Amino acid sequence: MQVKEYITGLQHVGLPVQDMELTLEFYRNLGFEEAFSTFNQGSRVVFMQQKGLVVEIYEQEKTERIPGVIEHLALDVTDIEKTFEIAKAQGYEILDSEIQFLPFWKHGVKFFTIVGPNGEKIEFSQMLS
């Protein structure tokens, strides 16, 4: 088995921002609607959706603010435990020692993150039902 067998598509793109309200207004003007909002470690997190594209917008005190910088992209998977096992077995650089959980969405989400060849973060994520 390979990791790709559990991926069903792009879940979201993670965008750290310094000015949440300005960013939300910008994405609303592009037709995005708020799909979910919460706080994580004291920072506001808002998922904005436009058809099949979801952008996770979260506040950070400092951001790079250079063209092309996206903090991470998240891929939907059908089985987070098996995907994690395979990623470890295939030798990916995994940032998490174990699968993580956040109480986002209705029933929470499990995820882990690997590092790509250019330092980019790829999150494998399973929304719980």
mmCIF file with all atom_site columns, C-alpha atoms in Angstrom:
data_model
loop_
_atom_site.group_PDB
_atom_site.id
_atom_site.type_symbol
_atom_site.label_atom_id
_atom_site.label_alt_id
_atom_site.label_comp_id
_atom_site.label_asym_id
_atom_site.label_entity_id
_atom_site.label_seq_id
_atom_site.pdbx_PDB_ins_code
_atom_site.Cartn_x
_atom_site.Cartn_y
_atom_site.Cartn_z
_atom_site.occupancy
_atom_site.B_iso_or_equiv
_atom_site.pdbx_formal_charge
_atom_site.auth_seq_id
_atom_site.auth_comp_id
_atom_site.auth_asym_id
_atom_site.auth_atom_id
_atom_site.pdbx_PDB_model_num
ATOM 1   C CA . MET A 1 1   ? 0.000   0.000  0.000  1.00 0.00 ? 1   MET A CA 1
ATOM 2   C CA . GLN A 1 2   ? 0.990   3.607  -0.544 1.00 0.00 ? 2   GLN A CA 1
ATOM 3   C CA . VAL A 1 3   ? -0.197  6.868  0.998  1.00 0.00 ? 3   VAL A CA 1
ATOM 4   C CA . LYS A 1 4   ? -1.796  7.925  -2.308 1.00 0.00 ? 4   LYS A CA 1
ATOM 5   C CA . GLU A 1 5   ? -4.364  5.133  -1.982 1.00 0.00 ? 5   GLU A CA 1
ATOM 6   C CA . TYR A 1 6   ? -5.981  6.934  0.970  1.00 0.00 ? 6   TYR A CA 1
ATOM 7   C CA . ILE A 1 7   ? -6.037  10.476 -0.454 1.00 0.00 ? 7   ILE A CA 1
ATOM 8   C CA . THR A 1 8   ? -9.412  11.639 -1.761 1.00 0.00 ? 8   THR A CA 1
ATOM 9   C CA . GLY A 1 9   ? -8.558  15.246 -2.617 1.00 0.00 ? 9   GLY A CA 1
ATOM 10  C CA . LEU A 1 10  ? -7.491  18.631 -1.353 1.00 0.00 ? 10  LEU A CA 1
ATOM 11  C CA . GLN A 1 11  ? -9.080  19.459 1.988  1.00 0.00 ? 11  GLN A CA 1
ATOM 12  C CA . HIS A 1 12  ? -7.790  22.995 2.498  1.00 0.00 ? 12  HIS A CA 1
ATOM 13  C CA . VAL A 1 13  ? -4.919  25.424 2.096  1.00 0.00 ? 13  VAL A CA 1
ATOM 14  C CA . GLY A 1 14  ? -3.563  27.005 5.287  1.00 0.00 ? 14  GLY A CA 1
ATOM 15  C CA . LEU A 1 15  ? -2.998  30.750 5.222  1.00 0.00 ? 15  LEU A CA 1
ATOM 16  C CA . PRO A 1 16  ? -1.508  32.553 8.239  1.00 0.00 ? 16  PRO A CA 1
ATOM 17  C CA . VAL A 1 17  ? -2.569  36.201 8.447  1.00 0.00 ? 17  VAL A CA 1
ATOM 18  C CA . GLN A 1 18  ? -1.924  39.224 10.629 1.00 0.00 ? 18  GLN A CA 1
ATOM 19  C CA . ASP A 1 19  ? -5.177  41.058 9.854  1.00 0.00 ? 19  ASP A CA 1
ATOM 20  C CA . MET A 1 20  ? -8.097  38.644 10.102 1.00 0.00 ? 20  MET A CA 1
ATOM 21  C CA . GLU A 1 21  ? -10.887 41.108 9.278  1.00 0.00 ? 21  GLU A CA 1
ATOM 22  C CA . LEU A 1 22  ? -9.146  42.476 6.184  1.00 0.00 ? 22  LEU A CA 1
ATOM 23  C CA . THR A 1 23  ? -8.483  38.926 4.973  1.00 0.00 ? 23  THR A CA 1
ATOM 24  C CA . LEU A 1 24  ? -12.065 37.780 5.584  1.00 0.00 ? 24  LEU A CA 1
ATOM 25  C CA . GLU A 1 25  ? -13.430 40.786 3.703  1.00 0.00 ? 25  GLU A CA 1
ATOM 26  C CA . PHE A 1 26  ? -11.089 40.051 0.789  1.00 0.00 ? 26  PHE A CA 1
ATOM 27  C CA . TYR A 1 27  ? -12.192 36.418 0.521  1.00 0.00 ? 27  TYR A CA 1
ATOM 28  C CA . ARG A 1 28  ? -15.879 37.291 0.967  1.00 0.00 ? 28  ARG A CA 1
ATOM 29  C CA . ASN A 1 29  ? -15.543 39.658 -1.985 1.00 0.00 ? 29  ASN A CA 1
ATOM 30  C CA . LEU A 1 30  ? -14.227 36.706 -4.001 1.00 0.00 ? 30  LEU A CA 1
ATOM 31  C CA . GLY A 1 31  ? -17.374 34.746 -3.154 1.00 0.00 ? 31  GLY A CA 1
ATOM 32  C CA . PHE A 1 32  ? -16.060 32.690 -0.245 1.00 0.00 ? 32  PHE A CA 1
ATOM 33  C CA . GLU A 1 33  ? -18.401 32.015 2.668  1.00 0.00 ? 33  GLU A CA 1
ATOM 34  C CA . GLU A 1 34  ? -17.555 31.156 6.247  1.00 0.00 ? 34  GLU A CA 1
ATOM 35  C CA . ALA A 1 35  ? -17.832 27.394 6.734  1.00 0.00 ? 35  ALA A CA 1
ATOM 36  C CA . PHE A 1 36  ? -16.411 27.085 10.257 1.00 0.00 ? 36  PHE A CA 1
ATOM 37  C CA . SER A 1 37  ? -14.902 29.367 12.882 1.00 0.00 ? 37  SER A CA 1
ATOM 38  C CA . THR A 1 38  ? -13.114 28.604 16.151 1.00 0.00 ? 38  THR A CA 1
ATOM 39  C CA . PHE A 1 39  ? -10.122 29.451 18.312 1.00 0.00 ? 39  PHE A CA 1
ATOM 40  C CA . ASN A 1 40  ? -6.956  27.365 18.516 1.00 0.00 ? 40  ASN A CA 1
ATOM 41  C CA . GLN A 1 41  ? -4.347  28.147 21.157 1.00 0.00 ? 41  GLN A CA 1
ATOM 42  C CA . GLY A 1 42  ? -5.865  31.605 21.578 1.00 0.00 ? 42  GLY A CA 1
ATOM 43  C CA . SER A 1 43  ? -5.808  32.459 17.868 1.00 0.00 ? 43  SER A CA 1
ATOM 44  C CA . ARG A 1 44  ? -8.905  32.854 15.705 1.00 0.00 ? 44  ARG A CA 1
ATOM 45  C CA . VAL A 1 45  ? -9.285  30.282 12.920 1.00 0.00 ? 45  VAL A CA 1
ATOM 46  C CA . VAL A 1 46  ? -11.811 30.657 10.087 1.00 0.00 ? 46  VAL A CA 1
ATOM 47  C CA . PHE A 1 47  ? -12.396 28.210 7.254  1.00 0.00 ? 47  PHE A CA 1
ATOM 48  C CA . MET A 1 48  ? -13.733 30.003 4.164  1.00 0.00 ? 48  MET A CA 1
ATOM 49  C CA . GLN A 1 49  ? -15.263 27.995 1.305  1.00 0.00 ? 49  GLN A CA 1
ATOM 50  C CA . GLN A 1 50  ? -15.943 28.735 -2.353 1.00 0.00 ? 50  GLN A CA 1
ATOM 51  C CA . LYS A 1 51  ? -17.438 25.691 -4.039 1.00 0.00 ? 51  LYS A CA 1
ATOM 52  C CA . GLY A 1 52  ? -14.887 22.886 -3.529 1.00 0.00 ? 52  GLY A CA 1
ATOM 53  C CA . LEU A 1 53  ? -12.015 25.077 -2.339 1.00 0.00 ? 53  LEU A CA 1
ATOM 54  C CA . VAL A 1 54  ? -11.457 25.673 1.378  1.00 0.00 ? 54  VAL A CA 1
ATOM 55  C CA . VAL A 1 55  ? -8.970  28.167 2.817  1.00 0.00 ? 55  VAL A CA 1
ATOM 56  C CA . GLU A 1 56  ? -8.034  27.893 6.493  1.00 0.00 ? 56  GLU A CA 1
ATOM 57  C CA . ILE A 1 57  ? -7.271  31.437 7.640  1.00 0.00 ? 57  ILE A CA 1
ATOM 58  C CA . TYR A 1 58  ? -5.604  31.780 11.012 1.00 0.00 ? 58  TYR A CA 1
ATOM 59  C CA . GLU A 1 59  ? -4.123  34.659 12.948 1.00 0.00 ? 59  GLU A CA 1
ATOM 60  C CA . GLN A 1 60  ? -0.404  34.817 13.580 1.00 0.00 ? 60  GLN A CA 1
ATOM 61  C CA . GLU A 1 61  ? 1.582   37.664 15.047 1.00 0.00 ? 61  GLU A CA 1
ATOM 62  C CA . LYS A 1 62  ? 4.229   37.357 12.336 1.00 0.00 ? 62  LYS A CA 1
ATOM 63  C CA . THR A 1 63  ? 3.821   36.148 8.764  1.00 0.00 ? 63  THR A CA 1
ATOM 64  C CA . GLU A 1 64  ? 6.274   35.999 5.859  1.00 0.00 ? 64  GLU A CA 1
ATOM 65  C CA . ARG A 1 65  ? 4.236   38.289 3.569  1.00 0.00 ? 65  ARG A CA 1
ATOM 66  C CA . ILE A 1 66  ? 6.135   37.302 0.431  1.00 0.00 ? 66  ILE A CA 1
ATOM 67  C CA . PRO A 1 67  ? 4.500   36.063 -2.797 1.00 0.00 ? 67  PRO A CA 1
ATOM 68  C CA . GLY A 1 68  ? 3.824   32.357 -2.969 1.00 0.00 ? 68  GLY A CA 1
ATOM 69  C CA . VAL A 1 69  ? 3.982   31.601 0.751  1.00 0.00 ? 69  VAL A CA 1
ATOM 70  C CA . ILE A 1 70  ? 1.319   29.181 1.902  1.00 0.00 ? 70  ILE A CA 1
ATOM 71  C CA . GLU A 1 71  ? 1.995   27.610 5.285  1.00 0.00 ? 71  GLU A CA 1
ATOM 72  C CA . HIS A 1 72  ? 0.510   24.206 4.451  1.00 0.00 ? 72  HIS A CA 1
ATOM 73  C CA . LEU A 1 73  ? -1.863  22.282 2.268  1.00 0.00 ? 73  LEU A CA 1
ATOM 74  C CA . ALA A 1 74  ? -4.083  19.579 3.684  1.00 0.00 ? 74  ALA A CA 1
ATOM 75  C CA . LEU A 1 75  ? -5.170  16.434 1.902  1.00 0.00 ? 75  LEU A CA 1
ATOM 76  C CA . ASP A 1 76  ? -8.316  14.500 2.804  1.00 0.00 ? 76  ASP A CA 1
ATOM 77  C CA . VAL A 1 77  ? -7.683  10.856 3.633  1.00 0.00 ? 77  VAL A CA 1
ATOM 78  C CA . THR A 1 78  ? -10.067 7.979  4.277  1.00 0.00 ? 78  THR A CA 1
ATOM 79  C CA . ASP A 1 79  ? -8.026  6.276  7.026  1.00 0.00 ? 79  ASP A CA 1
ATOM 80  C CA . ILE A 1 80  ? -5.666  8.494  9.049  1.00 0.00 ? 80  ILE A CA 1
ATOM 81  C CA . GLU A 1 81  ? -4.188  5.614  11.069 1.00 0.00 ? 81  GLU A CA 1
ATOM 82  C CA . LYS A 1 82  ? -3.199  3.563  7.999  1.00 0.00 ? 82  LYS A CA 1
ATOM 83  C CA . THR A 1 83  ? -1.936  6.659  6.203  1.00 0.00 ? 83  THR A CA 1
ATOM 84  C CA . PHE A 1 84  ? 0.253   7.495  9.225  1.00 0.00 ? 84  PHE A CA 1
ATOM 85  C CA . GLU A 1 85  ? 1.663   3.943  9.357  1.00 0.00 ? 85  GLU A CA 1
ATOM 86  C CA . ILE A 1 86  ? 2.504   3.986  5.656  1.00 0.00 ? 86  ILE A CA 1
ATOM 87  C CA . ALA A 1 87  ? 4.063   7.462  5.810  1.00 0.00 ? 87  ALA A CA 1
ATOM 88  C CA . LYS A 1 88  ? 6.321   6.296  8.655  1.00 0.00 ? 88  LYS A CA 1
ATOM 89  C CA . ALA A 1 89  ? 7.231   3.075  6.822  1.00 0.00 ? 89  ALA A CA 1
ATOM 90  C CA . GLN A 1 90  ? 8.068   5.007  3.643  1.00 0.00 ? 90  GLN A CA 1
ATOM 91  C CA . GLY A 1 91  ? 10.459  7.274  5.541  1.00 0.00 ? 91  GLY A CA 1
ATOM 92  C CA . TYR A 1 92  ? 8.722   10.631 5.165  1.00 0.00 ? 92  TYR A CA 1
ATOM 93  C CA . GLU A 1 93  ? 9.885   13.359 7.545  1.00 0.00 ? 93  GLU A CA 1
ATOM 94  C CA . ILE A 1 94  ? 6.911   13.481 9.920  1.00 0.00 ? 94  ILE A CA 1
ATOM 95  C CA . LEU A 1 95  ? 6.548   16.506 12.185 1.00 0.00 ? 95  LEU A CA 1
ATOM 96  C CA . ASP A 1 96  ? 4.171   14.791 14.610 1.00 0.00 ? 96  ASP A CA 1
ATOM 97  C CA . SER A 1 97  ? 5.208   11.858 16.785 1.00 0.00 ? 97  SER A CA 1
ATOM 98  C CA . GLU A 1 98  ? 1.590   10.699 16.768 1.00 0.00 ? 98  GLU A CA 1
ATOM 99  C CA . ILE A 1 99  ? -1.723  11.513 15.106 1.00 0.00 ? 99  ILE A CA 1
ATOM 100 C CA . GLN A 1 100 ? -3.106  14.837 16.351 1.00 0.00 ? 100 GLN A CA 1
ATOM 101 C CA . PHE A 1 101 ? -6.717  15.812 17.135 1.00 0.00 ? 101 PHE A CA 1
ATOM 102 C CA . LEU A 1 102 ? -8.472  19.164 17.059 1.00 0.00 ? 102 LEU A CA 1
ATOM 103 C CA . PRO A 1 103 ? -12.150 19.777 17.903 1.00 0.00 ? 103 PRO A CA 1
ATOM 104 C CA . PHE A 1 104 ? -12.746 21.489 14.550 1.00 0.00 ? 104 PHE A CA 1
ATOM 105 C CA . TRP A 1 105 ? -15.948 20.937 12.559 1.00 0.00 ? 105 TRP A CA 1
ATOM 106 C CA . LYS A 1 106 ? -18.806 18.916 13.976 1.00 0.00 ? 106 LYS A CA 1
ATOM 107 C CA . HIS A 1 107 ? -16.957 15.854 15.316 1.00 0.00 ? 107 HIS A CA 1
ATOM 108 C CA . GLY A 1 108 ? -13.316 16.885 15.202 1.00 0.00 ? 108 GLY A CA 1
ATOM 109 C CA . VAL A 1 109 ? -10.442 16.151 12.887 1.00 0.00 ? 109 VAL A CA 1
ATOM 110 C CA . LYS A 1 110 ? -7.419  13.859 13.120 1.00 0.00 ? 110 LYS A CA 1
ATOM 111 C CA . PHE A 1 111 ? -4.253  14.771 11.252 1.00 0.00 ? 111 PHE A CA 1
ATOM 112 C CA . PHE A 1 112 ? -0.482  14.586 10.950 1.00 0.00 ? 112 PHE A CA 1
ATOM 113 C CA . THR A 1 113 ? 1.999   16.620 8.937  1.00 0.00 ? 113 THR A CA 1
ATOM 114 C CA . ILE A 1 114 ? 5.009   15.741 6.799  1.00 0.00 ? 114 ILE A CA 1
ATOM 115 C CA . VAL A 1 115 ? 7.671   17.964 5.236  1.00 0.00 ? 115 VAL A CA 1
ATOM 116 C CA . GLY A 1 116 ? 8.082   18.135 1.470  1.00 0.00 ? 116 GLY A CA 1
ATOM 117 C CA . PRO A 1 117 ? 11.375  18.487 -0.409 1.00 0.00 ? 117 PRO A CA 1
ATOM 118 C CA . ASN A 1 118 ? 11.183  22.295 -0.372 1.00 0.00 ? 118 ASN A CA 1
ATOM 119 C CA . GLY A 1 119 ? 10.269  22.657 3.295  1.00 0.00 ? 119 GLY A CA 1
ATOM 120 C CA . GLU A 1 120 ? 6.545   22.825 2.554  1.00 0.00 ? 120 GLU A CA 1
ATOM 121 C CA . LYS A 1 121 ? 4.162   21.207 5.017  1.00 0.00 ? 121 LYS A CA 1
ATOM 122 C CA . ILE A 1 122 ? 1.635   18.640 3.811  1.00 0.00 ? 122 ILE A CA 1
ATOM 123 C CA . GLU A 1 123 ? -1.095  17.762 6.285  1.00 0.00 ? 123 GLU A CA 1
ATOM 124 C CA . PHE A 1 124 ? -2.998  14.504 5.996  1.00 0.00 ? 124 PHE A CA 1
ATOM 125 C CA . SER A 1 125 ? -6.405  15.032 7.560  1.00 0.00 ? 125 SER A CA 1
ATOM 126 C CA . GLN A 1 126 ? -9.516  12.993 8.288  1.00 0.00 ? 126 GLN A CA 1
ATOM 127 C CA . MET A 1 127 ? -12.706 14.721 9.393  1.00 0.00 ? 127 MET A CA 1
ATOM 128 C CA . LEU A 1 128 ? -14.486 12.535 11.922 1.00 0.00 ? 128 LEU A CA 1
ATOM 129 C CA . SER A 1 129 ? -18.135 11.645 11.480 1.00 0.00 ? 129 SER A CA 1
#
